[in-house]
Coordinates of C-alpha atoms in Angstrom, one line a residue:
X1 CA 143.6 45.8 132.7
X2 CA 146.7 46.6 134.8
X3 CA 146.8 45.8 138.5
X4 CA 146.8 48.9 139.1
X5 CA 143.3 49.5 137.2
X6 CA 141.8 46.5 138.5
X7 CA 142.3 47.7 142.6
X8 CA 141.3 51.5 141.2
X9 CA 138.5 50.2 139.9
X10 CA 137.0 48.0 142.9
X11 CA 137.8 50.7 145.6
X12 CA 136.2 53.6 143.6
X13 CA 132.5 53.6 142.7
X14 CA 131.5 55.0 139.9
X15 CA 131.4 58.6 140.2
X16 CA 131.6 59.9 136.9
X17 CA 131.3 64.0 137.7
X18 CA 133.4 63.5 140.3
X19 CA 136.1 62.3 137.8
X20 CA 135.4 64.8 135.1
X21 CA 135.5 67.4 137.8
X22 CA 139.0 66.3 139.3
X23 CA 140.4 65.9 135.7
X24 CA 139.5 69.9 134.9
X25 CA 141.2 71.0 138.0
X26 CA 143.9 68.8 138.2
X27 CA 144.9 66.0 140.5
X28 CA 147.4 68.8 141.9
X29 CA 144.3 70.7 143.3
X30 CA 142.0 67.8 144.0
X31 CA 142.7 64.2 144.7
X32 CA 140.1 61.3 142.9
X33 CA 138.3 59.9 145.7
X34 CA 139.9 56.4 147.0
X35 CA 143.1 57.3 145.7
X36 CA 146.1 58.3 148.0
X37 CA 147.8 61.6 146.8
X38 CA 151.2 61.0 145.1
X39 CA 152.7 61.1 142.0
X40 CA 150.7 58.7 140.5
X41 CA 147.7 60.0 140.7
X42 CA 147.0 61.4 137.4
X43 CA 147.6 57.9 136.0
X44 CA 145.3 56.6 138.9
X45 CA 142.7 58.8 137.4
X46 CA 143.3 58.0 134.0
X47 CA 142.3 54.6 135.2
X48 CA 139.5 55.3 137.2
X49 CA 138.2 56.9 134.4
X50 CA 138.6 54.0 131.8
X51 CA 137.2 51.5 134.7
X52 CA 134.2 53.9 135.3
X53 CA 133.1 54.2 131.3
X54 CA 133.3 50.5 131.1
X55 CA 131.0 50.1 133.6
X56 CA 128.6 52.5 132.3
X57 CA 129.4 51.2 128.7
X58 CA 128.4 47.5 129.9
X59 CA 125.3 48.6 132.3
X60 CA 123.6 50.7 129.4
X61 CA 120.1 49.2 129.1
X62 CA 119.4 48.8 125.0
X63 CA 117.0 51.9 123.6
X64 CA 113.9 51.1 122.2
X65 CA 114.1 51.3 118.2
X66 CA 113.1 54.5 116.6
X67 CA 110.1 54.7 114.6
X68 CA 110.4 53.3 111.0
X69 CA 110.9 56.4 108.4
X70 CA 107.7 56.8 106.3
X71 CA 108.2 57.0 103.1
X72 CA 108.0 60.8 101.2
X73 CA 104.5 61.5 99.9
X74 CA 104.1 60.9 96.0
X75 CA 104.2 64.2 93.4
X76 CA 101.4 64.2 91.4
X77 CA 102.9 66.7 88.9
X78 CA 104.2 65.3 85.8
X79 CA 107.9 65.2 85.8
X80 CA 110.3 67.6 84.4
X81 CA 111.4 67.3 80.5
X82 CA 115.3 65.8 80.5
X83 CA 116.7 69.3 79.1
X84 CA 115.1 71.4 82.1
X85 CA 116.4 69.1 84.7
X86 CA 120.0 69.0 83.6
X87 CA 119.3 72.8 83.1
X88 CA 117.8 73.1 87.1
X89 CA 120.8 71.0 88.0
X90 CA 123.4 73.6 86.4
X91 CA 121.2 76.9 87.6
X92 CA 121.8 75.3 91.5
X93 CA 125.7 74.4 90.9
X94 CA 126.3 77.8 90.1
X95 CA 127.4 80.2 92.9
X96 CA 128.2 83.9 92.7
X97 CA 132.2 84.6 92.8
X98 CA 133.9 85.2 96.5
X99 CA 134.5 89.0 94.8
X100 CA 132.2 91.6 95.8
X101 CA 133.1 94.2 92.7
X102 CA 135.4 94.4 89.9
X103 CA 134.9 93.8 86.0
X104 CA 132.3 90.6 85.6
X105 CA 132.6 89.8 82.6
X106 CA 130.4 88.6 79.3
X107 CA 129.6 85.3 81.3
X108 CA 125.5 85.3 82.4
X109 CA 125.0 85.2 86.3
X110 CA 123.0 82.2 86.3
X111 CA 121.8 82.3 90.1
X112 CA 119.9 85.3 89.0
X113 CA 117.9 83.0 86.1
X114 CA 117.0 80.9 88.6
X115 CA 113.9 83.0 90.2
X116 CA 112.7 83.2 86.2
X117 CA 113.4 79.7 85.8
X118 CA 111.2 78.5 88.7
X119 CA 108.3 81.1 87.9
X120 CA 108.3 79.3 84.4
X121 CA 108.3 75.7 85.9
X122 CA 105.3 76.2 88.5
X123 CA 103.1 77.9 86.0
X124 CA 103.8 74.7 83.7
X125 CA 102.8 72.4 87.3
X126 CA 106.2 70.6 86.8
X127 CA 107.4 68.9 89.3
X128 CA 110.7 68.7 91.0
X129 CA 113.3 66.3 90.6
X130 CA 114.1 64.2 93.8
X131 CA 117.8 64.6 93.2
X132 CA 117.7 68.4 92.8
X133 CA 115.3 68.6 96.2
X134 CA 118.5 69.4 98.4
X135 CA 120.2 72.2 96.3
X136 CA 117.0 73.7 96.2
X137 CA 116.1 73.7 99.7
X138 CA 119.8 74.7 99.9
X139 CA 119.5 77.9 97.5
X140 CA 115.7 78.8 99.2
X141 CA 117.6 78.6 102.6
X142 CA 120.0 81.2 101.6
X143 CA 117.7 83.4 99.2
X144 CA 114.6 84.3 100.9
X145 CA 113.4 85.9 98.0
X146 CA 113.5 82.4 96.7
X147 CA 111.4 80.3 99.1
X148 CA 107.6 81.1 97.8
X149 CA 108.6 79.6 94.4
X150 CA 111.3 77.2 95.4
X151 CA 109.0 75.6 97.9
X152 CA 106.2 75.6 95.5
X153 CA 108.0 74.0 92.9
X154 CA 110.0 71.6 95.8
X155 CA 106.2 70.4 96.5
X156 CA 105.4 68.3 99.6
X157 CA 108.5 65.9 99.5
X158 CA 110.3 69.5 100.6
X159 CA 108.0 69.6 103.6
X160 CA 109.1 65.7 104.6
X161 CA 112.6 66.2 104.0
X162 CA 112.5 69.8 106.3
X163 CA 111.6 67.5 109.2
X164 CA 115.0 65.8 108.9
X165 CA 116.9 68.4 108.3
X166 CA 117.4 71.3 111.2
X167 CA 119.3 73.4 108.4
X168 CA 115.7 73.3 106.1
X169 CA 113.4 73.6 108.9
X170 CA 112.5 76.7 107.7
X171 CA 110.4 75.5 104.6
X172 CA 107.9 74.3 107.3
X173 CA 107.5 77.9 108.8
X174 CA 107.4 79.4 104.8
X175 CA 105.0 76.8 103.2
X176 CA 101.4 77.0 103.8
X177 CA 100.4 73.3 105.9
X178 CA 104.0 73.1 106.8
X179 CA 104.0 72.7 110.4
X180 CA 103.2 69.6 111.7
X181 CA 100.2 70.2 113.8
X182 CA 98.8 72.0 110.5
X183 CA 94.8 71.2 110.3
X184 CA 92.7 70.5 107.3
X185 CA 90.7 73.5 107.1
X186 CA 87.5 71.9 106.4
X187 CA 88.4 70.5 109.8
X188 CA 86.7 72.7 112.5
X189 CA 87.7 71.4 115.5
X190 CA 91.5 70.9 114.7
X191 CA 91.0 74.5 113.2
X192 CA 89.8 76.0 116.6
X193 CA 92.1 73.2 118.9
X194 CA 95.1 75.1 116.8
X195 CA 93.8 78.2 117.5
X196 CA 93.8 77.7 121.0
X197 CA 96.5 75.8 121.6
X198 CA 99.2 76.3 118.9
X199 CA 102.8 78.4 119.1
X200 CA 102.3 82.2 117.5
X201 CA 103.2 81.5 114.1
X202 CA 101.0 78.8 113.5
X203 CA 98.7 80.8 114.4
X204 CA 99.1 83.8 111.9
X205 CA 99.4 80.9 109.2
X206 CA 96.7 79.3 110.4
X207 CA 94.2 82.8 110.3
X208 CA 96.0 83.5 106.7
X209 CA 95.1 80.6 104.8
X210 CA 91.6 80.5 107.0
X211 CA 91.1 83.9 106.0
X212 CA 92.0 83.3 101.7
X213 CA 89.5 80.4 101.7
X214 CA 86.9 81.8 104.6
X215 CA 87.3 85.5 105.5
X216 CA 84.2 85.9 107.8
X217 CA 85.2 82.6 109.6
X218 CA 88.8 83.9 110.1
X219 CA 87.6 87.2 111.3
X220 CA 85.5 85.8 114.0
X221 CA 87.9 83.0 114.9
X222 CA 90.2 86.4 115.7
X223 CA 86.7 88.1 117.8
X224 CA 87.2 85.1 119.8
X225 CA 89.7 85.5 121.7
X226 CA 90.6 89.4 120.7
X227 CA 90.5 90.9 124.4
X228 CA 93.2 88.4 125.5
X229 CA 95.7 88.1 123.1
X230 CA 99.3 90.5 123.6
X231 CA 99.3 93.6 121.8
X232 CA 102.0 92.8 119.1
X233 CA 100.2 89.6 118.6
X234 CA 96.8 91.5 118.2
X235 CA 99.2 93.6 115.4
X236 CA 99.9 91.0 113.1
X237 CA 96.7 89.0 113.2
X238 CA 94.7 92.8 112.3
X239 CA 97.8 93.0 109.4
X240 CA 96.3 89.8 107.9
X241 CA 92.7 91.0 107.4
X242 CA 94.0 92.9 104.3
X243 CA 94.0 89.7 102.7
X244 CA 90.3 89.8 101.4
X245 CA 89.7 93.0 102.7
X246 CA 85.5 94.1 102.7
X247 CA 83.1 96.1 104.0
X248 CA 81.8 93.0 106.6
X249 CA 85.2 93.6 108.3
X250 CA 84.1 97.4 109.7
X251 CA 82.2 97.1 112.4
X252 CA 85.3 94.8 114.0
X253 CA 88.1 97.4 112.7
X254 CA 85.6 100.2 114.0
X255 CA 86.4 98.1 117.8
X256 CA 90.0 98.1 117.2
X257 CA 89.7 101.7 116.8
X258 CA 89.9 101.5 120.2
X259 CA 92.5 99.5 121.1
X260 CA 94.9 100.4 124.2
X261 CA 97.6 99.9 121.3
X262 CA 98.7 102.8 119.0
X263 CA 99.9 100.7 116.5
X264 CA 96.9 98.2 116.7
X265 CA 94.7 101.7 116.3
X266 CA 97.1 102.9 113.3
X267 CA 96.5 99.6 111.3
X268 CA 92.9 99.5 111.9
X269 CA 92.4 103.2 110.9
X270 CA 94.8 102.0 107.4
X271 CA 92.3 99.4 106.9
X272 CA 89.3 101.5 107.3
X273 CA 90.2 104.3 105.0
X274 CA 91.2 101.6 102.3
X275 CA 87.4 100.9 102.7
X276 CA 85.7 104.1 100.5
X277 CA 82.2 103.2 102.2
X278 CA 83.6 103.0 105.5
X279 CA 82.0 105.3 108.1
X280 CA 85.5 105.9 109.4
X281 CA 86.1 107.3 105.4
X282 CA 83.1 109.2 105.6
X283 CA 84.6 110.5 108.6
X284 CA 87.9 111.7 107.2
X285 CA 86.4 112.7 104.2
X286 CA 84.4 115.5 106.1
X287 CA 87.7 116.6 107.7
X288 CA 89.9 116.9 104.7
X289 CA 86.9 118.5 102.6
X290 CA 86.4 121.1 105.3
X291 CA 90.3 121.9 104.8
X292 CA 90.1 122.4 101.0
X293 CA 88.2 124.5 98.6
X294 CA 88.0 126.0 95.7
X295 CA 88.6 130.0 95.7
X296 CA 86.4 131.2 92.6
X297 CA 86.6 135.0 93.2
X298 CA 90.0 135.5 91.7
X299 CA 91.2 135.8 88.1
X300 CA 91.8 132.0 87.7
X301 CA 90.4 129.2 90.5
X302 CA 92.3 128.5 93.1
X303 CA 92.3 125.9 95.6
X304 CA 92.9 127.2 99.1
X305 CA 93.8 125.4 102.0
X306 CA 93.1 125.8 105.9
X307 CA 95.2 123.1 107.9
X308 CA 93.7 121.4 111.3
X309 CA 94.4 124.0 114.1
X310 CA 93.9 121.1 116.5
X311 CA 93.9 117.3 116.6
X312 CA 91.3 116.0 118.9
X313 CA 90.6 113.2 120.7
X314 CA 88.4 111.9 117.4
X315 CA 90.7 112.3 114.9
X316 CA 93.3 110.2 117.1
X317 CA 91.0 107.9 117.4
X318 CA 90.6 107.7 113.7
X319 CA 94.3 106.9 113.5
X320 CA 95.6 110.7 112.8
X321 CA 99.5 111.1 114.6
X322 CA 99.0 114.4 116.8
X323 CA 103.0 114.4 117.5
X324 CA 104.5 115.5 113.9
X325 CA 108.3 114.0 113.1
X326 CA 110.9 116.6 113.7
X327 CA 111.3 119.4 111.2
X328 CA 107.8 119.1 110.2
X329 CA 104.9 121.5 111.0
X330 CA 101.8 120.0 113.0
X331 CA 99.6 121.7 110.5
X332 CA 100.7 120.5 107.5
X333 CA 101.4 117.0 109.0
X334 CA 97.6 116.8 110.5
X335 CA 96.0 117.6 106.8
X336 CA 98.7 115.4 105.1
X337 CA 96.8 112.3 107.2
X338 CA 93.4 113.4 106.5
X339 CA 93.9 114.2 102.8
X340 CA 95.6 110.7 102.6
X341 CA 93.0 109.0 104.3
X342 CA 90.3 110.5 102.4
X343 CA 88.4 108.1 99.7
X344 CA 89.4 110.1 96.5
X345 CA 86.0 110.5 95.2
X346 CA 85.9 113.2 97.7
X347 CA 87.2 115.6 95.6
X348 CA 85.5 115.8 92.4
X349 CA 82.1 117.4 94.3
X350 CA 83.8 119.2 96.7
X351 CA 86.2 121.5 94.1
X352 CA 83.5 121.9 91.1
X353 CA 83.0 118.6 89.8
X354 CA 86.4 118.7 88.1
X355 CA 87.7 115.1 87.0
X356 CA 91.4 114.4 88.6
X357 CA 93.6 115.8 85.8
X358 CA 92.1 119.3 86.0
X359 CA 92.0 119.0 89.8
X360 CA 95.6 118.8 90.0
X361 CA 96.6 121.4 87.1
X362 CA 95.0 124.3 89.5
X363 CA 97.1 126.3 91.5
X364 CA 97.2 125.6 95.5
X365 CA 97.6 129.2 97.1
X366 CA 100.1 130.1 99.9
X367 CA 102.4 127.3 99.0
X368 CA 100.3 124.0 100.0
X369 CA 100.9 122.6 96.8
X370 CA 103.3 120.4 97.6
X371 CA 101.9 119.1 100.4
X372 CA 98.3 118.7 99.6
X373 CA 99.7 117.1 96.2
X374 CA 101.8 114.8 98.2
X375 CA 98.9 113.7 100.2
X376 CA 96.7 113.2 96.7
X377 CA 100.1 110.8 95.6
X378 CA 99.7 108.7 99.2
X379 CA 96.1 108.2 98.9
X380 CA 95.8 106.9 95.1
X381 CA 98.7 104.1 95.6
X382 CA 96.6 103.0 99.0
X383 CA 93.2 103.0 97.2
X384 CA 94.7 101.9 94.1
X385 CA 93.2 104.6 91.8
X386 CA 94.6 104.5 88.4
X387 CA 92.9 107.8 87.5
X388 CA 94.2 109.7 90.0
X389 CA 97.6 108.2 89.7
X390 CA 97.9 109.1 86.0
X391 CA 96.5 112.6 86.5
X392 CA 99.1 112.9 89.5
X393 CA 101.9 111.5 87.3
X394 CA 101.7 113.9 84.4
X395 CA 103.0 113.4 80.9
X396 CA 106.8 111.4 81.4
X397 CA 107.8 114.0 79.2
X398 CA 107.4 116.9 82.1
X399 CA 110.5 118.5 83.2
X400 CA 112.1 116.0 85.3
X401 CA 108.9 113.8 84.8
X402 CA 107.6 114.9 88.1
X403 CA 104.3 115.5 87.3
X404 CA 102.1 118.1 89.0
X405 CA 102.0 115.6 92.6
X406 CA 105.3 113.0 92.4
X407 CA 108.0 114.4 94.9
X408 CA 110.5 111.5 94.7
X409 CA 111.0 108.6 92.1
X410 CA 109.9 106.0 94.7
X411 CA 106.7 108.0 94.7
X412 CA 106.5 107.4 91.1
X413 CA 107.3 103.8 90.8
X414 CA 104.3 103.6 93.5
X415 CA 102.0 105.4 91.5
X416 CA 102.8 103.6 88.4
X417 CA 102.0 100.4 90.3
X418 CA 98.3 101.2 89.7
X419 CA 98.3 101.7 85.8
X420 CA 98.4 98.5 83.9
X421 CA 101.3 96.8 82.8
X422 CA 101.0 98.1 79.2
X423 CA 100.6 101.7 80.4
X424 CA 102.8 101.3 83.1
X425 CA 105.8 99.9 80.1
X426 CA 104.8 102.9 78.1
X427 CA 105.0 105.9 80.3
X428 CA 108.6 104.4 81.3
X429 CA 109.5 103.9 78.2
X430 CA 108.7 107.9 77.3
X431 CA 110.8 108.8 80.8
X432 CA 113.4 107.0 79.7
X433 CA 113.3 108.6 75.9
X434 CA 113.6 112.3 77.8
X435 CA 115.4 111.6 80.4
X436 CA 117.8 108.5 79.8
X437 CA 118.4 105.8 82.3
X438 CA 119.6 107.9 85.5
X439 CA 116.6 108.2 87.3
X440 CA 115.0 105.1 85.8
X441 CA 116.2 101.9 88.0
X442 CA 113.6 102.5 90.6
X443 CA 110.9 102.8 87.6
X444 CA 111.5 99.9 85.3
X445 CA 111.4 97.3 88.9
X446 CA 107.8 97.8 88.6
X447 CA 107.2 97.5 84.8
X448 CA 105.5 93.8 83.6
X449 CA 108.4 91.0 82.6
X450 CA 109.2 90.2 80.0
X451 CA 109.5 94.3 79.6
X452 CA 106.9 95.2 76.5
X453 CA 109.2 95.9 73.2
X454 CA 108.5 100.1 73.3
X455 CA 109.8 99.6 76.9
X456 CA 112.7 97.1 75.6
X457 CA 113.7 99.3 72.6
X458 CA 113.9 102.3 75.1
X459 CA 116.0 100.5 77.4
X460 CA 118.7 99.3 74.8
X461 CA 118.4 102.6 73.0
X462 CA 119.7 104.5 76.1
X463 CA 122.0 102.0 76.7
X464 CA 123.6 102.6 73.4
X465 CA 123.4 106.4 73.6
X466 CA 124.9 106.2 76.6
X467 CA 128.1 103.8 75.2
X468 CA 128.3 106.5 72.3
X469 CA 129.1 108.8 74.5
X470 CA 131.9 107.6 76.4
X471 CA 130.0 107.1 79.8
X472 CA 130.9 104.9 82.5
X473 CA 129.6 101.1 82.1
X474 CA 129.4 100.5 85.9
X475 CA 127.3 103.8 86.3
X476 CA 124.6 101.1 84.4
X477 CA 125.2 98.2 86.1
X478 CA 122.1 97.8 88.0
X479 CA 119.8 98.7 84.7
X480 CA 122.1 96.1 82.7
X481 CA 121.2 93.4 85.0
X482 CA 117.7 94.5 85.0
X483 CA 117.5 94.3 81.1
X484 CA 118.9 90.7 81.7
X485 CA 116.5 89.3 83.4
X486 CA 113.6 91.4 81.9
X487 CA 114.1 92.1 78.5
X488 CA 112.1 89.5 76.0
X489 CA 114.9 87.0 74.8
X490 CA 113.5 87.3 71.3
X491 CA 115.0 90.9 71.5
X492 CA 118.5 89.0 71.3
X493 CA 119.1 89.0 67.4
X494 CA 118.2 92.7 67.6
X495 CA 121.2 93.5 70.0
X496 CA 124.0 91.5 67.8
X497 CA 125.4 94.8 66.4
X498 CA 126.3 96.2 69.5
X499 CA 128.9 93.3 70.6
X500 CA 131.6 95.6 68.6
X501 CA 133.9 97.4 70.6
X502 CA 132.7 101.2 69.5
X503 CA 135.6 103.8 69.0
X504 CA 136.1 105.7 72.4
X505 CA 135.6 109.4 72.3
X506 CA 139.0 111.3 73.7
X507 CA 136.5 112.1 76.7
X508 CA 135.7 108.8 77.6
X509 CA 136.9 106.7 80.5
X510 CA 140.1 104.8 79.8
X511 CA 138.7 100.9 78.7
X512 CA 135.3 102.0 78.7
X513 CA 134.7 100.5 74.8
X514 CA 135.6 97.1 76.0
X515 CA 133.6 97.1 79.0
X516 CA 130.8 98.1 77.2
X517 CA 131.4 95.3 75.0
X518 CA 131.7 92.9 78.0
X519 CA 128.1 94.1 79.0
X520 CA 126.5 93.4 75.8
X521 CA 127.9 90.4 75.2
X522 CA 126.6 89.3 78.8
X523 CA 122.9 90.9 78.0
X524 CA 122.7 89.0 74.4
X525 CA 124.2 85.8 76.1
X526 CA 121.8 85.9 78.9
X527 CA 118.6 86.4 76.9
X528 CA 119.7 83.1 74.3
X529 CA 120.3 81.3 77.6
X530 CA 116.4 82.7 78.8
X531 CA 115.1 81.8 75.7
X532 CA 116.6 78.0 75.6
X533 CA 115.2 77.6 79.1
X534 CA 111.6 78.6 78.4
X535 CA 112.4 75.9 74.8
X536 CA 113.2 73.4 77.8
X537 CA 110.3 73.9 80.0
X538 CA 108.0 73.4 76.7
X539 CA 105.9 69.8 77.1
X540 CA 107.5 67.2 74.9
X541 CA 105.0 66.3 71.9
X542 CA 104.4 62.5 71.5
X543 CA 105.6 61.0 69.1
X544 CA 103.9 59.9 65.9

């Protein structure tokens, strides 16, 4: 240390801020205590300021040691064959290109395997390789369409390396007993200590998996302390009732009917009517049915409607909207909520005992159709009513497949949700053999994968028709990469004659043969690449 350093340092104590402070606003506009102003002053500070972290340096008391790092909770799940891990291992390295369009060539997109590859691997109870435990938190982080499986497959080693990682904290929030102060459920104090005590969204993950294993328990754990919690809060524990949803649950929704909350009321009254024995059902069944009848006097039966000329205090109460959205009629928009929230076996009694396919083929006078039918579409895909949804869904065959109720395709897609999957793959399949592949994206997301062969064959058939006639590739992108990842990989030996480059019709678009080409060499490489990754996840047989 300089002489210079050594008389700084015994004249000045150790004002560290003071320093820091000085050294910001320069020893031009502030002079270091005990130092005379002059042109050495900035190297007077410089020394102060070595003198002073010594000091603190050499008078920092030792810390006590942190706690020792448990060790990561065993797997119990066998491990993964050799093949599938080297297989997880590539399906994590891979990352989509830094391009957001252009051509992409015949090469498979392997993040998108990845979701299929992880559904195969939990229902096999495989479990993850320590190694690979990073990337995958990694990928889940980035994906949240990825979490539920990746964090299921991760297991609980994910959970203890979360708690070390700020970046992966969010596995604890995703998986069920991830946070810390998580209770044993067959633990009823810690269960009602967490309820009490614990941060919001240990609390809604608390009352869902309480609710999956105990429903009446989670409900009145929720009575408990109903009247004081915040209104948004009151929202999302209500929202996780649907889990398990019965008719012991009514007489609290039929409270929360008045809540000082419209949206707490809204949800309650959705809950009710999903209930057909529900009082509050009864209720809106009376309403709608006084709406709609049945006009027998003229030369074919007719149904005529009435619309609400007033929505009261009751029906408000019963979750009905009085203020319609702009550019729609109160009217229509007060019967549209009743006829939705109506249990569906409402309707056979009240318009001559018709079954739902005849009940929709009548005429609806003064041009209610649409909107009573539109109602009708709502209330089977909340009450789940595959009779009604086929009867509203018509033959695929119908001019633009509408049916006699379906106003949009997302309409559809919801309707079809409640057919099963084999019916569900079939009336695609006949859409897509009238109408091609335009209209169908939305439809085949909610067909069954692998897709059944009628649905598969459709798909590749329109596909083909469409390459035949000079169409452009990219205007099929989205149902290409659906047919990747849903089409059954045995379907792959069936597809080896359209790898050719097909002669392009003067019409066509310019390169349109090759691009086709590209996409079918993609779609047949992807589903041998499926179908060597379900080979992988197969148990290895002893051997003899």
């Amino acid at each position: 240390m300089s002489r210079t350093t050594a008389t700084v340092a015994a004249s000045l104590p150790d004002h560290w801020e003071q320093l820091v402070t000085t050294a910001l606003l320069g020893t031009d506009r502030r002079t270091p205590p005990g130092v005379a102003p002059g042109p050495q002053t900035p190297s007077d500070l410089l020394d102060a300021a070595a003198a002073a972290t010594v000091r603190r340096r050499a008078g920092l008391c030792p810390a006590r040691p942190a706690e020792r790092l448990r060790p990561a909770p065993e797997d119990p799940r066998p491990p993964l064959p050799p093949a599938a891990a080297r297989r997880l291992a590539a399906l994590l390295a891979d990352r989509p290109g830094a391009s957001g369009g252009g051509r992409r060539g015949a090469a498979p997109d392997l993040m998108e395997l990845l979701p299929q590859w992880l559904q195969a691997a939990n229902a096999r109870g495989y479990a993850a390789p320590p190694q690979a435990l990073p990337a995958l938190l990694d990928a889940a982080r980035g994906r949240t369409d990825l979490r539920p499986a990746a964090l299921r497959f991760a297991g609980p080693r994910a959970l203890w390396l979360a708690r070390l990682n700020p970046d992966w904290r969010f596995a604890l929030r995703a998986a069920p007993g991830g946070g810390p102060s998580a209770p044993d459920l067959r633990d009823p104090q810690g269960i009602r200590r967490l309820w009490q005590e614990g941060l919001f969204a240990e609390r809604v993950t608390l009352l869902t998996a309480l609710r999956s294993r105990d429903a009446a328990a989670a409900r009145a754990l929720l009575e408990e302390t109903w009247a004081t919690e915040r209104a948004e809060d009151r929202l999302m524990f209500l929202d996780s009732l649907r889990a398990g949803l019965a008719p012991d649950d009514e007489t609290f929704l039929e409270r929360a009917l008045a809540d000082r909350s419209r949206n707490v009321r809204e949800t309650a009254a959705g809950l009710l009517s999903a209930l057909p024995a529900s009082a509050l059902a009864a209720r809106m069944a009376a309403r709608a049915a006084a709406c709609v009848a049945v006009d027998r006097t003229r030369d074919v039966p007719t149904i005529v409607v009435e619309a609400p000329h007033e929505c009261d205090a009751a029906m408000e109460r019963d979750g009905v909207v009085a203020k319609a959205p702009a550019g729609r009629g109160e009217r229509s928009w007060w019967l549209g909520q009743l006829v939705e929230a109506a249990p569906l076996g409402t309707w056979p009694g009240r318009l001559g005992g018709r079954p739902p396919e005849e009940i929709v083929a009548l005429p609806v006078a003064e041009g209610w159709q649409g909107e009573l039918h539109a109602a009708w579409c709502r209330a089977a895909v909340r009450q789940r009513d595959a009779a009604w949804s086929r009867a509203l869904l018509g033959e695929p065959s119908a001019p633009e497949a509408g049916g006699p109720g379906a106003v949009s395709l997302a309409e559809r897609a919801r309707l079809l949700a409640a057919l099963d999957a084999g019916e569900r793959a079939a009336w695609v399949a006949g859409f897509i053999e009238t109408h091609g592949l335009s209209e169908a994206f939305q439809l085949l997301g909610v067909c069954a994968v692998p897709w059944a062969p009628p649905l598969g064959r459709a798909v590749v058939d329109a596909l083909n028709i469409a390459r035949d006639a000079g169409s452009y590739p990219w205007s099929f992108s989205g149902v290409m990469g659906l047919a990747e990842r849903c089409l059954d990989p045995s379907e792959a030996s069936r597809l080896d004659a359209l790898l050719a480059i097909p002669d392009e019709p003067e019409d066509a678009a310019p390169g349109a043969g090759s691009y086709w080409s590209e996409a079918f060499q993609r779609l047949v490489t992807t589903l041998r690449l499926r179908g060597a990754m379900l080979a992988e996840l197969a148990p290895e047989e002893p051997a003899p």
